[in-house]
PDB file of C-alpha atoms in Angstrom:
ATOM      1  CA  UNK Z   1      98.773  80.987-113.654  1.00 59.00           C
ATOM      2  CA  UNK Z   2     101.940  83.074-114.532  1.00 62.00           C
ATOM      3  CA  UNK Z   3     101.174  86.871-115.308  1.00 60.00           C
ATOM      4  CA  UNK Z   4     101.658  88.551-118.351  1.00 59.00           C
ATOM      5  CA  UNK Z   5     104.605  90.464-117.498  1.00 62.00           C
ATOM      6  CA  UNK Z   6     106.250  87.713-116.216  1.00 72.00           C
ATOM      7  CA  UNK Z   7     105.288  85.609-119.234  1.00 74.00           C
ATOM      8  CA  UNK Z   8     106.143  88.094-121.328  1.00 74.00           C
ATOM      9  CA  UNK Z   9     109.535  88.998-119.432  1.00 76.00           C
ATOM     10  CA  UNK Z  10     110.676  85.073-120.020  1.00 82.00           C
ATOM     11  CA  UNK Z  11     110.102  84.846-123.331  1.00 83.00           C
ATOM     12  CA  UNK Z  12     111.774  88.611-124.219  1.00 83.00           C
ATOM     13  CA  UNK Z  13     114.876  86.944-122.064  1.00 87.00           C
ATOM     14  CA  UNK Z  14     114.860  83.821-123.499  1.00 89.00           C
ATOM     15  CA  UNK Z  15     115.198  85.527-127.300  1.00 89.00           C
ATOM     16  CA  UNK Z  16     117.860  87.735-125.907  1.00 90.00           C
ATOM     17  CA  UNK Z  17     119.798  84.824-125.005  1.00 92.00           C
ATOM     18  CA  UNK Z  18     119.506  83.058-128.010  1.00 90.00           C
ATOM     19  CA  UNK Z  19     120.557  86.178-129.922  1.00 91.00           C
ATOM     20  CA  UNK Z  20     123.481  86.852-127.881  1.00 92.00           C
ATOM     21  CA  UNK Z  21     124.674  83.044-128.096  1.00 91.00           C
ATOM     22  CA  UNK Z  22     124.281  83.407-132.105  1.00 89.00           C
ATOM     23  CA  UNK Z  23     125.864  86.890-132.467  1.00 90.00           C
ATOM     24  CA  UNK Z  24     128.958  85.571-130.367  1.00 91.00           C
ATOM     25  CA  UNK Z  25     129.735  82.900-132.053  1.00 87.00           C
ATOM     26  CA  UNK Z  26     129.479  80.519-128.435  1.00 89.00           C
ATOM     27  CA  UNK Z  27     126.380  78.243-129.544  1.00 87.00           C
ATOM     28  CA  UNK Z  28     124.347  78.062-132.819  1.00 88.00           C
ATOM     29  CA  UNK Z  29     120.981  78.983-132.072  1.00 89.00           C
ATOM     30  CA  UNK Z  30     119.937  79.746-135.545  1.00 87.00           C
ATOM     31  CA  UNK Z  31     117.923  76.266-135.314  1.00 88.00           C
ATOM     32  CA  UNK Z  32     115.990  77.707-132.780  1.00 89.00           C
ATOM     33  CA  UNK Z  33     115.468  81.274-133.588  1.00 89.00           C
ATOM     34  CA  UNK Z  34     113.242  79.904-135.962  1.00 90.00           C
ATOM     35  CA  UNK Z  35     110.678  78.844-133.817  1.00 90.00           C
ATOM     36  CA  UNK Z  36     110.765  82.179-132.100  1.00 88.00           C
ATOM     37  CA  UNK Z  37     106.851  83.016-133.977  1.00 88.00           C
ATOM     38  CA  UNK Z  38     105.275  80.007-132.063  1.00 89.00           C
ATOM     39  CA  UNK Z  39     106.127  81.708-128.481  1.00 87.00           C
ATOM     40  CA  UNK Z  40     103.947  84.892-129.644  1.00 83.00           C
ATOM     41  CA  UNK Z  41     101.342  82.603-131.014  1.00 86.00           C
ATOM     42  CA  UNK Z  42     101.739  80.631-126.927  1.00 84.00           C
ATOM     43  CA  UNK Z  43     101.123  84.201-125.752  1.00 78.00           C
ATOM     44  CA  UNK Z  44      98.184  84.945-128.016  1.00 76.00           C
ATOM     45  CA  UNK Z  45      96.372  81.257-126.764  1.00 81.00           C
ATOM     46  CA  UNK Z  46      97.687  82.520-123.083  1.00 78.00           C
ATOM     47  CA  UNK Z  47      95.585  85.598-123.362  1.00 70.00           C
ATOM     48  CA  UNK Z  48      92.226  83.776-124.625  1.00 71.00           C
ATOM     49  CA  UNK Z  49      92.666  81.294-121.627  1.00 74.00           C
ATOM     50  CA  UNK Z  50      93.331  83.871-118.987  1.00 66.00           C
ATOM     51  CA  UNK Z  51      90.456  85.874-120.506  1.00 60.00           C
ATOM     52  CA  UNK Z  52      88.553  83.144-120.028  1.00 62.00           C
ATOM     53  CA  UNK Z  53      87.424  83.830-123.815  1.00 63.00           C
ATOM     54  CA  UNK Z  54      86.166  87.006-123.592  1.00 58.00           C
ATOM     55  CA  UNK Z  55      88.849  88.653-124.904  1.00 60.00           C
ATOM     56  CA  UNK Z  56      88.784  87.139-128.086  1.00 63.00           C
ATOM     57  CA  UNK Z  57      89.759  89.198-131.146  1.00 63.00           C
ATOM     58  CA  UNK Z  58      92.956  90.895-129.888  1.00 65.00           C
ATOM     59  CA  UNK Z  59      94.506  87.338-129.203  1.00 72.00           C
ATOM     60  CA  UNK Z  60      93.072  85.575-132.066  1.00 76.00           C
ATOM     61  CA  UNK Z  61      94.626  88.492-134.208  1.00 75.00           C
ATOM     62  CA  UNK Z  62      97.860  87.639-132.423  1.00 77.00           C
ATOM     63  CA  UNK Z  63      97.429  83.901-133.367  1.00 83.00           C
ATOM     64  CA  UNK Z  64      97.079  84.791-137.175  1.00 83.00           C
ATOM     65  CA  UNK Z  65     100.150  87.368-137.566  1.00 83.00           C
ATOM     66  CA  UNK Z  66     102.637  84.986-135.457  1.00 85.00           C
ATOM     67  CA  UNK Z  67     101.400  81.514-136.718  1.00 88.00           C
ATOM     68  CA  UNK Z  68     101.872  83.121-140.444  1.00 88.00           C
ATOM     69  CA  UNK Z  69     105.446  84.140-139.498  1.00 88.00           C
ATOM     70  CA  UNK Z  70     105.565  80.904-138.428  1.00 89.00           C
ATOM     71  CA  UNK Z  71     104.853  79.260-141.833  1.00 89.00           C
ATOM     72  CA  UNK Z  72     106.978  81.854-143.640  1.00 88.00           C
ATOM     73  CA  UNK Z  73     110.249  81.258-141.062  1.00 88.00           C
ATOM     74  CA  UNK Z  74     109.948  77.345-141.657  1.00 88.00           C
ATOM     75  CA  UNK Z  75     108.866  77.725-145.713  1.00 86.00           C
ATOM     76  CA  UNK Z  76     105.233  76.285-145.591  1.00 88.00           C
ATOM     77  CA  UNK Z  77     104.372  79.697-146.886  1.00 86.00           C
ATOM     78  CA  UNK Z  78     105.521  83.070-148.811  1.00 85.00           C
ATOM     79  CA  UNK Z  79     105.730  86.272-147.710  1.00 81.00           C
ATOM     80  CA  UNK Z  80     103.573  86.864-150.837  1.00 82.00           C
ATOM     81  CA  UNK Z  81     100.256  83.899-150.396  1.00 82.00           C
ATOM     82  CA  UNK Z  82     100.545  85.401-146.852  1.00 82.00           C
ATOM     83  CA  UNK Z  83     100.702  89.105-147.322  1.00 81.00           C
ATOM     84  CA  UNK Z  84      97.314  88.478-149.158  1.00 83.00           C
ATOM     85  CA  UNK Z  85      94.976  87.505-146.129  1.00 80.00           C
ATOM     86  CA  UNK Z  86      95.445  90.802-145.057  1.00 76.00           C
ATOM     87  CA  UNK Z  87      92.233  91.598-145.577  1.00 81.00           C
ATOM     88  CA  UNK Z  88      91.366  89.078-141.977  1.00 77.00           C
ATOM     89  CA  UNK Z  89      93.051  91.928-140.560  1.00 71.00           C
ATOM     90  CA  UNK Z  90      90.496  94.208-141.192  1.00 74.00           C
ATOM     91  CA  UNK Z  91      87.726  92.048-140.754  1.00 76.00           C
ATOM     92  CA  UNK Z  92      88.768  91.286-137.233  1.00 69.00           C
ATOM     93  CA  UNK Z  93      89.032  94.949-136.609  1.00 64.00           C
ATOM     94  CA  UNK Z  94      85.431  95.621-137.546  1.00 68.00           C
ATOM     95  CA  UNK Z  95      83.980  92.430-135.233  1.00 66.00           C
ATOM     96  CA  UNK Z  96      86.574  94.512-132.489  1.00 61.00           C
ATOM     97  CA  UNK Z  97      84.006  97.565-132.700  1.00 56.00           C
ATOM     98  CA  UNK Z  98      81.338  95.484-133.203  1.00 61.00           C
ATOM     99  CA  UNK Z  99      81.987  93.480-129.596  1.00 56.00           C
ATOM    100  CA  UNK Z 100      83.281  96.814-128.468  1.00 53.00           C
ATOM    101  CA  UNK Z 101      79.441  98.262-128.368  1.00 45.00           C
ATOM    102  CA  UNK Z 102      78.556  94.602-127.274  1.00 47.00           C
ATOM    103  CA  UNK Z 103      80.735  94.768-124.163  1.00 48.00           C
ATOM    104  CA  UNK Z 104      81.081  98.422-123.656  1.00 45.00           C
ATOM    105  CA  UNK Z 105      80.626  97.839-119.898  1.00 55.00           C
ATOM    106  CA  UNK Z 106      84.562  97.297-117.932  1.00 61.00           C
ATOM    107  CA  UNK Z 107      84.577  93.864-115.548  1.00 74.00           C
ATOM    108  CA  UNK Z 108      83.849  94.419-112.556  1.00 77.00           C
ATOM    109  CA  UNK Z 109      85.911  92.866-109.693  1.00 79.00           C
ATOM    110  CA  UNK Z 110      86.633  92.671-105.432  1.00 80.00           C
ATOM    111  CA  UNK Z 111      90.324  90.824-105.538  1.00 85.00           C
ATOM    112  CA  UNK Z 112      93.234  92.234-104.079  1.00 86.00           C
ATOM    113  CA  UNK Z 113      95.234  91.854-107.664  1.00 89.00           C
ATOM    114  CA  UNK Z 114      94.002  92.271-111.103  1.00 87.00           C
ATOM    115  CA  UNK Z 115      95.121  91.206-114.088  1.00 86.00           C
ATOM    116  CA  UNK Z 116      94.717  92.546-117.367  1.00 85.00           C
ATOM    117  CA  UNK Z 117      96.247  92.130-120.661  1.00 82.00           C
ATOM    118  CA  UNK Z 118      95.283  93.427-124.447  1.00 80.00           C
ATOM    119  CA  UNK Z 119      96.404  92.344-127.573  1.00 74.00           C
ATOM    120  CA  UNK Z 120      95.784  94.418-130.371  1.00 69.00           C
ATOM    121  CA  UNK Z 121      92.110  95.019-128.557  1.00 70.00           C
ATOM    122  CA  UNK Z 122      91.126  97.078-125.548  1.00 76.00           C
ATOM    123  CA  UNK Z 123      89.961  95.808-121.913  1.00 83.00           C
ATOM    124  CA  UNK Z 124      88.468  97.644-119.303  1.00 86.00           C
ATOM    125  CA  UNK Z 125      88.366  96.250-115.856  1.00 89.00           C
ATOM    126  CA  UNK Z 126      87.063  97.785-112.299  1.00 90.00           C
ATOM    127  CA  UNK Z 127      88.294  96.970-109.156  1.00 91.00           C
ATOM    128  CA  UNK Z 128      86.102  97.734-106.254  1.00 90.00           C
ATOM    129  CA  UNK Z 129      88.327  96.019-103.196  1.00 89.00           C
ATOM    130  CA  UNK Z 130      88.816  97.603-100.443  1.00 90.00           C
ATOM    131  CA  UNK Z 131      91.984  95.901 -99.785  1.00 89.00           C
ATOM    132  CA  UNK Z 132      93.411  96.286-103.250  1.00 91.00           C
ATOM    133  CA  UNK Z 133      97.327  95.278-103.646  1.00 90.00           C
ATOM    134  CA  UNK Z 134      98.648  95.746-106.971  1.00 89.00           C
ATOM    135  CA  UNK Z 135      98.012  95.082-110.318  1.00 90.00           C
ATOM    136  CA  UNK Z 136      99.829  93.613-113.675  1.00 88.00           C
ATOM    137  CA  UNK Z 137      98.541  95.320-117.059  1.00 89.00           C
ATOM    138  CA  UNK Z 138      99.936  94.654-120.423  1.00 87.00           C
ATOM    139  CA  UNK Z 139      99.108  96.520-123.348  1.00 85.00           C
ATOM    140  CA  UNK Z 140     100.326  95.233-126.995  1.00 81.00           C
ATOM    141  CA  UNK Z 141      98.879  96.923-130.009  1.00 77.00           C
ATOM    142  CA  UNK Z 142      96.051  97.963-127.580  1.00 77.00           C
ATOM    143  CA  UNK Z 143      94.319  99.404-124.479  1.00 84.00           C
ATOM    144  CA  UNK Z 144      93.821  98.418-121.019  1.00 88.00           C
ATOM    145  CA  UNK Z 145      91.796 100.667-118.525  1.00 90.00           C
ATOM    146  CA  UNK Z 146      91.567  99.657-114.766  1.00 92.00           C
ATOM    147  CA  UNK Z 147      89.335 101.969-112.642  1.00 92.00           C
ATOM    148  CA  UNK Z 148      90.290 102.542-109.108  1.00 91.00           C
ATOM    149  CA  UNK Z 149      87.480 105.202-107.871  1.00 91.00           C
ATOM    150  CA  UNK Z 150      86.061 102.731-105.818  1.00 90.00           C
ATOM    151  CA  UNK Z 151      88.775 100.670-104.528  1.00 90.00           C
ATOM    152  CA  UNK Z 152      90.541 101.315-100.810  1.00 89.00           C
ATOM    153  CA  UNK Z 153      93.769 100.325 -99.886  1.00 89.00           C
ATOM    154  CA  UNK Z 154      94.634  98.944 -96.375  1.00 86.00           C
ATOM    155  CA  UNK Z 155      98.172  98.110 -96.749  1.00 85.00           C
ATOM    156  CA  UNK Z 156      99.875 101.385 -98.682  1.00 86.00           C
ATOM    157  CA  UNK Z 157     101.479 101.645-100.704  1.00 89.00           C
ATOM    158  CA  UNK Z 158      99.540  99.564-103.653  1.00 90.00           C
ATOM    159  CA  UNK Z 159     101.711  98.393-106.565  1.00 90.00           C
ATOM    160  CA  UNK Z 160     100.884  98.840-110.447  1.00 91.00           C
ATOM    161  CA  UNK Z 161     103.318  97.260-112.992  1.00 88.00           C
ATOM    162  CA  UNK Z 162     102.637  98.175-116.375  1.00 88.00           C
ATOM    163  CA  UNK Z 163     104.027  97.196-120.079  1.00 86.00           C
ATOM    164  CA  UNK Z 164     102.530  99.515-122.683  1.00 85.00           C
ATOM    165  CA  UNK Z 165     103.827  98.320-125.773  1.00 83.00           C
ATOM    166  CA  UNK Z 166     102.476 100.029-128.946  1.00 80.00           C
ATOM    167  CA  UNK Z 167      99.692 100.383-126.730  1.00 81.00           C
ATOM    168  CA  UNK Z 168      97.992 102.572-123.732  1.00 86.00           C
ATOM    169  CA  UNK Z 169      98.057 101.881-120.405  1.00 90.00           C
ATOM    170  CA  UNK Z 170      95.349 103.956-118.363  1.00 91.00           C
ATOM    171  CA  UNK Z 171      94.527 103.655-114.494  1.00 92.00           C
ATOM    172  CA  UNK Z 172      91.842 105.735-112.807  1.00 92.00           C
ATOM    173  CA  UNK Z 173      92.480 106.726-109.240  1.00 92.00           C
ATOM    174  CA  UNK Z 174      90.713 108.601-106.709  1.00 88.00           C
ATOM    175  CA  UNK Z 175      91.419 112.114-106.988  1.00 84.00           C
ATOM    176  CA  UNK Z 176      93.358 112.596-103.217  1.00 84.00           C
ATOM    177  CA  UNK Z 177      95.145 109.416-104.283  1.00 88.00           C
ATOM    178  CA  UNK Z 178      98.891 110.269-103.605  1.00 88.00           C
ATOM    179  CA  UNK Z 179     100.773 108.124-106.866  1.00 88.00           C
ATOM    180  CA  UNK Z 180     104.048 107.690-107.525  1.00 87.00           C
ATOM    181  CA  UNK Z 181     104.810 107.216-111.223  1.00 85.00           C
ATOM    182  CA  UNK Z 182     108.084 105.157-111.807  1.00 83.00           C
ATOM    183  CA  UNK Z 183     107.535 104.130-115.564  1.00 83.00           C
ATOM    184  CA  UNK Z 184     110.467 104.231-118.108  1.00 79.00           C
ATOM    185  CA  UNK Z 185     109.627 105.502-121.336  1.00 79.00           C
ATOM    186  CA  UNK Z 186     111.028 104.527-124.102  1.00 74.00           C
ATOM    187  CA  UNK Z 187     110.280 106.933-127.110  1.00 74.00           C
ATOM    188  CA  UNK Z 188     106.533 106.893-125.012  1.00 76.00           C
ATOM    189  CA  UNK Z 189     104.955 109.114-122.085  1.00 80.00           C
ATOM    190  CA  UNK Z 190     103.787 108.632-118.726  1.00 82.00           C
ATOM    191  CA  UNK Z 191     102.074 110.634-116.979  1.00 84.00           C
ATOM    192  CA  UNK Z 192      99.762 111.612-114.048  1.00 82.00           C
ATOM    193  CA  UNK Z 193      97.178 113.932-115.774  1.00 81.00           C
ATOM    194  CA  UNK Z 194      95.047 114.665-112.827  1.00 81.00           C
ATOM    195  CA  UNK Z 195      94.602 118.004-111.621  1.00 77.00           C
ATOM    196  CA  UNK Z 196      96.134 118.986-108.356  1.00 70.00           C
ATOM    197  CA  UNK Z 197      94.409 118.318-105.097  1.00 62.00           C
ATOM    198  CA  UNK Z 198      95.014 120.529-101.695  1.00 59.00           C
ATOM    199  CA  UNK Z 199      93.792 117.067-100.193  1.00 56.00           C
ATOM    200  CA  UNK Z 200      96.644 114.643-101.306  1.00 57.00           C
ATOM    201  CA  UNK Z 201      98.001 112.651 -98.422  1.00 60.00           C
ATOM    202  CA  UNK Z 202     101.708 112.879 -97.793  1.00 70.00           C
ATOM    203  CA  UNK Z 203     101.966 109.124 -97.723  1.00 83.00           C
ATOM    204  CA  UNK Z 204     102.330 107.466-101.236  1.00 85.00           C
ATOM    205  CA  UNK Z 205      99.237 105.449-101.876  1.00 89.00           C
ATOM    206  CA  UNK Z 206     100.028 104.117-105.154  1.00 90.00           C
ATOM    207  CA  UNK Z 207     103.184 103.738-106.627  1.00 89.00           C
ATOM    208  CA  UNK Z 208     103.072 102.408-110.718  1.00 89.00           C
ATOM    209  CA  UNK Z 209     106.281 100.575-112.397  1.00 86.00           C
ATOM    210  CA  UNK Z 210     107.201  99.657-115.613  1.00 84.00           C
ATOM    211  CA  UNK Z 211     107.781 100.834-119.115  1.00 83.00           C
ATOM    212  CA  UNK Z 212     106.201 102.448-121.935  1.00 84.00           C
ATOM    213  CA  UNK Z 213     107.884 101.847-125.457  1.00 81.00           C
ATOM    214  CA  UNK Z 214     106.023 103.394-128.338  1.00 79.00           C
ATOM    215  CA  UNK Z 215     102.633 103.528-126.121  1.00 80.00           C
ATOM    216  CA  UNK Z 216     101.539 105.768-122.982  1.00 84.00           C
ATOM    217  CA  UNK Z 217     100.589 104.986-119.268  1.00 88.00           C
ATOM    218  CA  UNK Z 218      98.765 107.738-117.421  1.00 88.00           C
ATOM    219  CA  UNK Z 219      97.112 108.327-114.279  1.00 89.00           C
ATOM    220  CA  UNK Z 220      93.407 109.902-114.667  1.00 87.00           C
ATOM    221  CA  UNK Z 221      90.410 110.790-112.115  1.00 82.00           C
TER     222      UNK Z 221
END
C-alpha cells in the first residue's frame, strides 16, 4: 500500500503537469483538469481504507467537499444548492469530538514504520519498537501525534517525513533523543520545543524531513 506522502506527492505532480501543459499552450488539458476533485475524493477513500475505518470523519469530510466540487466542475450542481449543505460540515465536526472522547486513547504499535495520516481530524499513534525506522505523517486540515518515549532505535539515525498542511504535525521523543529537524516551512514553523538536555548524544538519533505550509511540526518530550 503506497504512503500518503507518496500518494499525495503523485497526485500534487500529476496537477502540476497538467497545469504547465495548459498554461503553455503544448497540450490541452482543460478536459482533464476537470476531474482534478475526484483524485482528493481517491485520497479521502485512501485514508478510510488505510485506517482500516477508524478514522472515519476526517476522510468522509474529505469525500463531501471534493465530490461536491466535483458536481459543481462537471455542472450536476451549483455553487449555490451546494454551498447550502454546509451545515454537514458542522455536524461532522461535532460527531469528531464526540469520537474524540470515544477514542481518546493513541494506537498503540511494535513496527519498525508507522503510518499516519489526518484529514480534517486528529490521530494519535504510539510506537513502542525497539527497532523503530522511520515514519510517514500527513496532516491536512488536522492533527497527527506519534509518541516515541518508548521506542529504541538500533539502526540510527531513524527517519520522520512529515507534510503538515493546514494542519499540525507533533512527534514525542525521548528527552536525550539527539533530532535533527530538516522541515521547510512555508509561511508555517517547525520546531524542536524540548528543553535542553546535558545528556544528548553526539550522534543524530532522529533526523525529521519535510514541509510545513500553513501548519506546524514540532518535536516535544
Amino acid at each position: 500500500m503506497p504512503t500518503s506522502q507518496f500518494l499525495f506527492g503523485s497526485i500534487v505532480i500529476l496537477v502540476g503537469l497538467l497545469l504547465l501543459l495548459e498554461t503553455t499552450g503544448l497540450v490541452s488539458t482543460s478536459d482533464l483538469l476537470v476531474y482534478v476533485p475526484v483524485l482528493f475524493v481517491g485520497i479521502g477513500v485512501w485514508a478510510l481504507v488505510q485506517s482500516r475505518f477508524r478514522n472515519v470523519v476526517g476522510p468522509i469530510v474529505l469525500i463531501f467537499v471534493a465530490g461536491a466540487w466535483q458536481l459543481v466542475a462537471l455542472d450536476y450542481a451549483t455553487g449555490d444548492e451546494v454551498v447550502a449543505f454546509w451545515p454537514v460540515l458542522v455536524i461532522a465536526f461535532g460527531l469528531s469530538i464526540l469520537l474524540g472522547q470515544v477514542r481518546s486513547r493513541a494506537r498503540t504499535t511494535n513496527t519498525a514504520f508507522t503510518n499516519a495520516f489526518a484529514a480534517f481530524g486528529g490521530v494519535e499513534k504510539r510506537n513502542t519498537s525497539k527497532a523503530f525506522e522511520g515514519a510517514d505523517l500527513t496532516a491536512m486540515f488536522g492533527g497527527v501525534e506519534l509518541d516515541l518515549r518508548d521506542a529504541g532505535i538500533e539502526d540510527q539515525p531513524a527517519q520522520i517525513n512529515v507534510i503538515a498542511l493546514f494542519g499540525g504535525v507533533e512527534v514525542v521523543v525521548p528527552r536525550d533523543w539527539n533530532v535533527q529537524m530538516d522541515v521547510l516551512p512555508v509561511l508555517g514553523g517547525a520546531s524542536d520545543d524540548r528543553p535542553r538536555h546535558e545528556n544528548t548524544t553526539d550522534e543524530t538519533d532522529l533526523v525529521v524531513t519535510g514541509f510545513a505550509a500553513f501548519g506546524g511540526v514540532s518535536i516535544t518530550d
